[in-house]
Amino acid sequence: MAKIKGVMLPPLHAHSYCRHMANHTFLAKVNSGAKTADPRLELTQLVEGRIRQELNLLLSPTHLRVLRWEAIDQRNRLVVRFRELDGVFETANGITVLLEVKASASKGSLKTGLEQLQSSLKTATHAHPNTIGLLVVADLGEKYDMFGQAASQPLAEYFSGMGIYLLDWPPCLPAGKTSGICVSLIPGSLLGEWLPSKSEGDFE
């Protein structure tokens, strides 16, 4: 039996995913109690929304936002897994594009984003062989200290030798590309237009 099977890209409102999230949310509340609002989450969601809006003008948006698959665990049981994606798009020639957004350009954030996207691609290609990963980096650390400091070297240097395509923003995917990962950095000037000023909120 294959270690991974049943791979699909359902929407956020898929019954199986809603049931999974309802259980996950209940357990989280039981285990951790009440939580204070996280301003980083609010800002990250704002940026993710704007990124999806701009990509909708370049690619064909889909209502798919979840990666679902079945895997064999250590006890040889078949377990259903889910991973929520930041976006799923299609190119004019039918290539699937998985979006991963990172709101920090710190080395830790870039490393995590790349690893998450690589893992999603590895799983998704079981059902969608022609799939590209798009990592979009928004360096909110330039404006908000809570997002950490940017990487000490430019993205071109950080991703050098990894076989990563670096793209401008808005990204234009290489013609004929059917696999691999592309990275695009949101210009600081554009982020300034998207983000609220400190006088509009309590963000530090």
PDB file of C-alpha atoms in Angstrom:
ATOM      1  CA  MET A   1       0.000   0.000   0.000  1.00  0.00           C
ATOM      2  CA  ALA A   2       1.314   3.426  -0.929  1.00  0.00           C
ATOM      3  CA  LYS A   3       2.288   5.685   1.978  1.00  0.00           C
ATOM      4  CA  ILE A   4       0.235   8.533   0.515  1.00  0.00           C
ATOM      5  CA  LYS A   5      -3.069   8.121  -1.301  1.00  0.00           C
ATOM      6  CA  GLY A   6      -6.426   9.834  -1.770  1.00  0.00           C
ATOM      7  CA  VAL A   7      -4.844  13.215  -2.529  1.00  0.00           C
ATOM      8  CA  MET A   8      -7.296  15.972  -3.452  1.00  0.00           C
ATOM      9  CA  LEU A   9      -7.792  19.735  -3.233  1.00  0.00           C
ATOM     10  CA  PRO A  10     -11.203  20.391  -1.649  1.00  0.00           C
ATOM     11  CA  PRO A  11     -12.653  23.834  -0.801  1.00  0.00           C
ATOM     12  CA  LEU A  12     -12.651  25.321   2.705  1.00  0.00           C
ATOM     13  CA  HIS A  13     -16.349  24.465   3.104  1.00  0.00           C
ATOM     14  CA  ALA A  14     -15.867  20.748   2.357  1.00  0.00           C
ATOM     15  CA  HIS A  15     -17.755  18.744   4.990  1.00  0.00           C
ATOM     16  CA  SER A  16     -14.764  16.614   5.981  1.00  0.00           C
ATOM     17  CA  TYR A  17     -12.556  19.669   6.480  1.00  0.00           C
ATOM     18  CA  CYS A  18     -15.222  21.595   8.428  1.00  0.00           C
ATOM     19  CA  ARG A  19     -15.671  18.608  10.722  1.00  0.00           C
ATOM     20  CA  HIS A  20     -11.905  18.337  11.177  1.00  0.00           C
ATOM     21  CA  MET A  21     -11.570  22.040  11.994  1.00  0.00           C
ATOM     22  CA  ALA A  22     -14.536  21.994  14.389  1.00  0.00           C
ATOM     23  CA  ASN A  23     -12.896  19.213  16.369  1.00  0.00           C
ATOM     24  CA  HIS A  24      -9.485  20.883  16.211  1.00  0.00           C
ATOM     25  CA  THR A  25     -10.907  24.217  17.423  1.00  0.00           C
ATOM     26  CA  PHE A  26     -12.779  22.545  20.285  1.00  0.00           C
ATOM     27  CA  LEU A  27      -9.680  20.699  21.461  1.00  0.00           C
ATOM     28  CA  ALA A  28      -7.565  23.853  21.224  1.00  0.00           C
ATOM     29  CA  LYS A  29     -10.020  25.763  23.411  1.00  0.00           C
ATOM     30  CA  VAL A  30     -10.170  22.976  25.971  1.00  0.00           C
ATOM     31  CA  ASN A  31      -6.399  22.660  26.172  1.00  0.00           C
ATOM     32  CA  SER A  32      -5.416  26.329  26.180  1.00  0.00           C
ATOM     33  CA  GLY A  33      -8.380  28.286  27.489  1.00  0.00           C
ATOM     34  CA  ALA A  34      -9.143  31.831  26.350  1.00  0.00           C
ATOM     35  CA  LYS A  35      -6.580  33.499  24.107  1.00  0.00           C
ATOM     36  CA  THR A  36      -5.871  37.140  23.499  1.00  0.00           C
ATOM     37  CA  ALA A  37      -6.118  38.522  19.975  1.00  0.00           C
ATOM     38  CA  ASP A  38      -2.930  38.203  17.935  1.00  0.00           C
ATOM     39  CA  PRO A  39      -2.269  41.403  15.924  1.00  0.00           C
ATOM     40  CA  ARG A  40       0.211  39.520  13.747  1.00  0.00           C
ATOM     41  CA  LEU A  41      -2.581  37.228  12.543  1.00  0.00           C
ATOM     42  CA  GLU A  42      -4.802  40.182  11.632  1.00  0.00           C
ATOM     43  CA  LEU A  43      -2.036  41.863   9.629  1.00  0.00           C
ATOM     44  CA  THR A  44      -1.005  38.621   7.956  1.00  0.00           C
ATOM     45  CA  GLN A  45      -4.587  37.898   6.884  1.00  0.00           C
ATOM     46  CA  LEU A  46      -4.898  41.420   5.501  1.00  0.00           C
ATOM     47  CA  VAL A  47      -1.771  40.959   3.383  1.00  0.00           C
ATOM     48  CA  GLU A  48      -2.804  37.469   2.261  1.00  0.00           C
ATOM     49  CA  GLY A  49      -6.128  38.862   1.081  1.00  0.00           C
ATOM     50  CA  ARG A  50      -4.481  41.614  -0.951  1.00  0.00           C
ATOM     51  CA  ILE A  51      -2.031  39.152  -2.495  1.00  0.00           C
ATOM     52  CA  ARG A  52      -4.882  36.866  -3.568  1.00  0.00           C
ATOM     53  CA  GLN A  53      -6.730  39.846  -5.055  1.00  0.00           C
ATOM     54  CA  GLU A  54      -3.735  40.786  -7.209  1.00  0.00           C
ATOM     55  CA  LEU A  55      -3.057  37.202  -8.264  1.00  0.00           C
ATOM     56  CA  ASN A  56      -6.702  36.908  -9.338  1.00  0.00           C
ATOM     57  CA  LEU A  57      -5.849  39.406 -12.090  1.00  0.00           C
ATOM     58  CA  LEU A  58      -2.978  37.247 -13.385  1.00  0.00           C
ATOM     59  CA  LEU A  59      -4.139  33.675 -12.804  1.00  0.00           C
ATOM     60  CA  SER A  60      -7.456  31.848 -12.697  1.00  0.00           C
ATOM     61  CA  PRO A  61      -8.567  31.687  -9.052  1.00  0.00           C
ATOM     62  CA  THR A  62     -10.171  28.521  -7.697  1.00  0.00           C
ATOM     63  CA  HIS A  63     -12.332  27.919  -4.626  1.00  0.00           C
ATOM     64  CA  LEU A  64      -9.900  25.196  -3.524  1.00  0.00           C
ATOM     65  CA  ARG A  65      -7.981  26.025  -0.365  1.00  0.00           C
ATOM     66  CA  VAL A  66      -7.267  22.689   1.333  1.00  0.00           C
ATOM     67  CA  LEU A  67      -4.819  19.884   0.639  1.00  0.00           C
ATOM     68  CA  ARG A  68      -6.261  16.563   1.774  1.00  0.00           C
ATOM     69  CA  TRP A  69      -4.532  13.208   1.716  1.00  0.00           C
ATOM     70  CA  GLU A  70      -4.411   9.812   3.418  1.00  0.00           C
ATOM     71  CA  ALA A  71      -1.194   8.531   4.971  1.00  0.00           C
ATOM     72  CA  ILE A  72      -0.057   5.425   6.805  1.00  0.00           C
ATOM     73  CA  ASP A  73       0.966   6.209  10.391  1.00  0.00           C
ATOM     74  CA  GLN A  74       3.499   4.388  12.565  1.00  0.00           C
ATOM     75  CA  ARG A  75       0.818   1.900  13.652  1.00  0.00           C
ATOM     76  CA  ASN A  76       0.079   1.058  10.017  1.00  0.00           C
ATOM     77  CA  ARG A  77      -3.278   2.856  10.177  1.00  0.00           C
ATOM     78  CA  LEU A  78      -4.673   4.954   7.363  1.00  0.00           C
ATOM     79  CA  VAL A  79      -5.073   8.512   8.679  1.00  0.00           C
ATOM     80  CA  VAL A  80      -6.649  11.463   6.850  1.00  0.00           C
ATOM     81  CA  ARG A  81      -4.530  14.624   6.901  1.00  0.00           C
ATOM     82  CA  PHE A  82      -5.374  18.219   5.987  1.00  0.00           C
ATOM     83  CA  ARG A  83      -3.335  21.345   5.295  1.00  0.00           C
ATOM     84  CA  GLU A  84      -4.970  24.705   4.635  1.00  0.00           C
ATOM     85  CA  LEU A  85      -3.355  26.570   1.740  1.00  0.00           C
ATOM     86  CA  ASP A  86      -3.093  30.323   1.244  1.00  0.00           C
ATOM     87  CA  GLY A  87      -4.473  29.966  -2.267  1.00  0.00           C
ATOM     88  CA  VAL A  88      -4.796  27.672  -5.283  1.00  0.00           C
ATOM     89  CA  PHE A  89      -4.783  29.052  -8.828  1.00  0.00           C
ATOM     90  CA  GLU A  90      -4.531  27.787 -12.387  1.00  0.00           C
ATOM     91  CA  THR A  91      -2.526  29.153 -15.300  1.00  0.00           C
ATOM     92  CA  ALA A  92      -3.936  29.637 -18.793  1.00  0.00           C
ATOM     93  CA  ASN A  93      -2.464  26.276 -19.837  1.00  0.00           C
ATOM     94  CA  GLY A  94      -3.905  24.366 -16.882  1.00  0.00           C
ATOM     95  CA  ILE A  95      -0.967  24.322 -14.467  1.00  0.00           C
ATOM     96  CA  THR A  96      -1.960  24.283 -10.784  1.00  0.00           C
ATOM     97  CA  VAL A  97      -0.300  26.943  -8.606  1.00  0.00           C
ATOM     98  CA  LEU A  98      -0.119  26.554  -4.816  1.00  0.00           C
ATOM     99  CA  LEU A  99       0.316  29.831  -2.922  1.00  0.00           C
ATOM    100  CA  GLU A 100       2.268  30.172   0.310  1.00  0.00           C
ATOM    101  CA  VAL A 101       2.510  33.619   1.919  1.00  0.00           C
ATOM    102  CA  LYS A 102       5.058  34.626   4.542  1.00  0.00           C
ATOM    103  CA  ALA A 103       4.689  37.938   6.362  1.00  0.00           C
ATOM    104  CA  SER A 104       8.331  38.094   7.369  1.00  0.00           C
ATOM    105  CA  ALA A 105      11.606  37.944   5.442  1.00  0.00           C
ATOM    106  CA  SER A 106      13.561  36.572   8.400  1.00  0.00           C
ATOM    107  CA  LYS A 107      15.685  33.500   7.704  1.00  0.00           C
ATOM    108  CA  GLY A 108      13.431  31.410   9.924  1.00  0.00           C
ATOM    109  CA  SER A 109      10.303  32.498   8.066  1.00  0.00           C
ATOM    110  CA  LEU A 110      11.858  31.939   4.632  1.00  0.00           C
ATOM    111  CA  LYS A 111      13.061  28.480   5.683  1.00  0.00           C
ATOM    112  CA  THR A 112       9.655  27.536   7.080  1.00  0.00           C
ATOM    113  CA  GLY A 113       7.790  28.868   4.046  1.00  0.00           C
ATOM    114  CA  LEU A 114      10.013  26.962   1.634  1.00  0.00           C
ATOM    115  CA  GLU A 115       9.710  23.728   3.618  1.00  0.00           C
ATOM    116  CA  GLN A 116       5.913  24.043   3.856  1.00  0.00           C
ATOM    117  CA  LEU A 117       5.610  24.678   0.131  1.00  0.00           C
ATOM    118  CA  GLN A 118       7.943  21.820  -0.765  1.00  0.00           C
ATOM    119  CA  SER A 119       5.911  19.464   1.428  1.00  0.00           C
ATOM    120  CA  SER A 120       2.610  20.621  -0.095  1.00  0.00           C
ATOM    121  CA  LEU A 121       3.983  20.199  -3.619  1.00  0.00           C
ATOM    122  CA  LYS A 122       5.302  16.723  -2.888  1.00  0.00           C
ATOM    123  CA  THR A 123       1.848  15.663  -1.715  1.00  0.00           C
ATOM    124  CA  ALA A 124      -0.241  17.540  -4.301  1.00  0.00           C
ATOM    125  CA  THR A 125       1.668  16.140  -7.272  1.00  0.00           C
ATOM    126  CA  HIS A 126       0.318  12.661  -6.465  1.00  0.00           C
ATOM    127  CA  ALA A 127      -2.981  13.913  -7.898  1.00  0.00           C
ATOM    128  CA  HIS A 128      -1.872  16.983  -9.876  1.00  0.00           C
ATOM    129  CA  PRO A 129       1.493  16.231 -11.552  1.00  0.00           C
ATOM    130  CA  ASN A 130       1.778  19.683 -13.143  1.00  0.00           C
ATOM    131  CA  THR A 131       1.886  21.861 -10.041  1.00  0.00           C
ATOM    132  CA  ILE A 132       4.016  24.915  -9.248  1.00  0.00           C
ATOM    133  CA  GLY A 133       4.654  26.399  -5.815  1.00  0.00           C
ATOM    134  CA  LEU A 134       4.598  30.190  -5.424  1.00  0.00           C
ATOM    135  CA  LEU A 135       6.126  31.620  -2.243  1.00  0.00           C
ATOM    136  CA  VAL A 136       5.219  35.284  -1.790  1.00  0.00           C
ATOM    137  CA  VAL A 137       7.189  37.161   0.855  1.00  0.00           C
ATOM    138  CA  ALA A 138       5.841  40.328   2.474  1.00  0.00           C
ATOM    139  CA  ASP A 139       8.459  41.817   4.787  1.00  0.00           C
ATOM    140  CA  LEU A 140       6.238  43.251   7.525  1.00  0.00           C
ATOM    141  CA  GLY A 141       9.308  43.362   9.738  1.00  0.00           C
ATOM    142  CA  GLU A 142      10.240  46.632   8.027  1.00  0.00           C
ATOM    143  CA  LYS A 143       7.244  48.272   9.681  1.00  0.00           C
ATOM    144  CA  TYR A 144       6.384  46.109  12.693  1.00  0.00           C
ATOM    145  CA  ASP A 145       9.049  44.785  15.074  1.00  0.00           C
ATOM    146  CA  MET A 146       6.896  41.799  16.060  1.00  0.00           C
ATOM    147  CA  PHE A 147       7.516  40.187  12.645  1.00  0.00           C
ATOM    148  CA  GLY A 148      11.271  39.894  13.149  1.00  0.00           C
ATOM    149  CA  GLN A 149      14.171  41.222  11.171  1.00  0.00           C
ATOM    150  CA  ALA A 150      14.697  40.617   7.475  1.00  0.00           C
ATOM    151  CA  ALA A 151      17.329  38.194   6.244  1.00  0.00           C
ATOM    152  CA  SER A 152      20.777  39.781   6.207  1.00  0.00           C
ATOM    153  CA  GLN A 153      21.261  39.009   2.504  1.00  0.00           C
ATOM    154  CA  PRO A 154      18.974  39.624  -0.506  1.00  0.00           C
ATOM    155  CA  LEU A 155      16.543  36.872  -1.493  1.00  0.00           C
ATOM    156  CA  ALA A 156      18.654  36.083  -4.552  1.00  0.00           C
ATOM    157  CA  GLU A 157      21.563  35.190  -2.283  1.00  0.00           C
ATOM    158  CA  TYR A 158      19.437  33.318   0.256  1.00  0.00           C
ATOM    159  CA  PHE A 159      17.861  31.060  -2.392  1.00  0.00           C
ATOM    160  CA  SER A 160      21.021  30.749  -4.487  1.00  0.00           C
ATOM    161  CA  GLY A 161      21.744  27.186  -5.594  1.00  0.00           C
ATOM    162  CA  MET A 162      18.284  25.894  -4.590  1.00  0.00           C
ATOM    163  CA  GLY A 163      16.827  25.843  -8.100  1.00  0.00           C
ATOM    164  CA  ILE A 164      14.319  28.530  -7.128  1.00  0.00           C
ATOM    165  CA  TYR A 165      12.947  31.005  -9.694  1.00  0.00           C
ATOM    166  CA  LEU A 166      12.971  34.572  -8.366  1.00  0.00           C
ATOM    167  CA  LEU A 167      10.190  36.716  -9.819  1.00  0.00           C
ATOM    168  CA  ASP A 168       9.253  40.384  -9.643  1.00  0.00           C
ATOM    169  CA  TRP A 169       5.896  41.470  -8.258  1.00  0.00           C
ATOM    170  CA  PRO A 170       3.384  40.946  -9.700  1.00  0.00           C
ATOM    171  CA  PRO A 171       4.847  37.578 -10.713  1.00  0.00           C
ATOM    172  CA  CYS A 172       4.969  36.337 -14.273  1.00  0.00           C
ATOM    173  CA  LEU A 173       5.476  32.582 -14.203  1.00  0.00           C
ATOM    174  CA  PRO A 174       8.120  31.264 -16.633  1.00  0.00           C
ATOM    175  CA  ALA A 175       6.605  30.005 -19.892  1.00  0.00           C
ATOM    176  CA  GLY A 176       6.439  26.222 -20.072  1.00  0.00           C
ATOM    177  CA  LYS A 177       7.175  25.737 -16.365  1.00  0.00           C
ATOM    178  CA  THR A 178       5.188  22.814 -14.920  1.00  0.00           C
ATOM    179  CA  SER A 179       6.942  22.110 -11.622  1.00  0.00           C
ATOM    180  CA  GLY A 180       9.224  23.603  -8.979  1.00  0.00           C
ATOM    181  CA  ILE A 181       9.014  26.704  -6.837  1.00  0.00           C
ATOM    182  CA  CYS A 182       8.978  30.429  -7.604  1.00  0.00           C
ATOM    183  CA  VAL A 183       9.530  33.211  -5.068  1.00  0.00           C
ATOM    184  CA  SER A 184       8.323  36.810  -5.261  1.00  0.00           C
ATOM    185  CA  LEU A 185       8.898  39.682  -2.821  1.00  0.00           C
ATOM    186  CA  ILE A 186       6.216  42.340  -2.316  1.00  0.00           C
ATOM    187  CA  PRO A 187       7.811  45.807  -2.781  1.00  0.00           C
ATOM    188  CA  GLY A 188       7.977  47.828   0.427  1.00  0.00           C
ATOM    189  CA  SER A 189       6.243  50.763  -1.255  1.00  0.00           C
ATOM    190  CA  LEU A 190       3.223  48.582  -2.067  1.00  0.00           C
ATOM    191  CA  LEU A 191       3.093  47.179   1.457  1.00  0.00           C
ATOM    192  CA  GLY A 192       2.974  50.756   2.717  1.00  0.00           C
ATOM    193  CA  GLU A 193      -0.236  51.241   0.727  1.00  0.00           C
ATOM    194  CA  TRP A 194      -1.788  48.023   2.015  1.00  0.00           C
ATOM    195  CA  LEU A 195      -0.967  48.277   5.718  1.00  0.00           C
ATOM    196  CA  PRO A 196      -2.669  50.520   8.268  1.00  0.00           C
ATOM    197  CA  SER A 197      -0.657  53.313   9.789  1.00  0.00           C
ATOM    198  CA  LYS A 198       0.138  53.040  13.480  1.00  0.00           C
ATOM    199  CA  SER A 199      -2.392  55.776  14.172  1.00  0.00           C
ATOM    200  CA  GLU A 200      -5.110  53.489  12.762  1.00  0.00           C
ATOM    201  CA  GLY A 201      -4.434  50.657  15.190  1.00  0.00           C
ATOM    202  CA  ASP A 202      -2.457  49.497  18.181  1.00  0.00           C
ATOM    203  CA  PHE A 203       0.163  47.599  16.174  1.00  0.00           C
ATOM    204  CA  GLU A 204       3.722  48.095  17.344  1.00  0.00           C
TER     205      GLU A 204
END
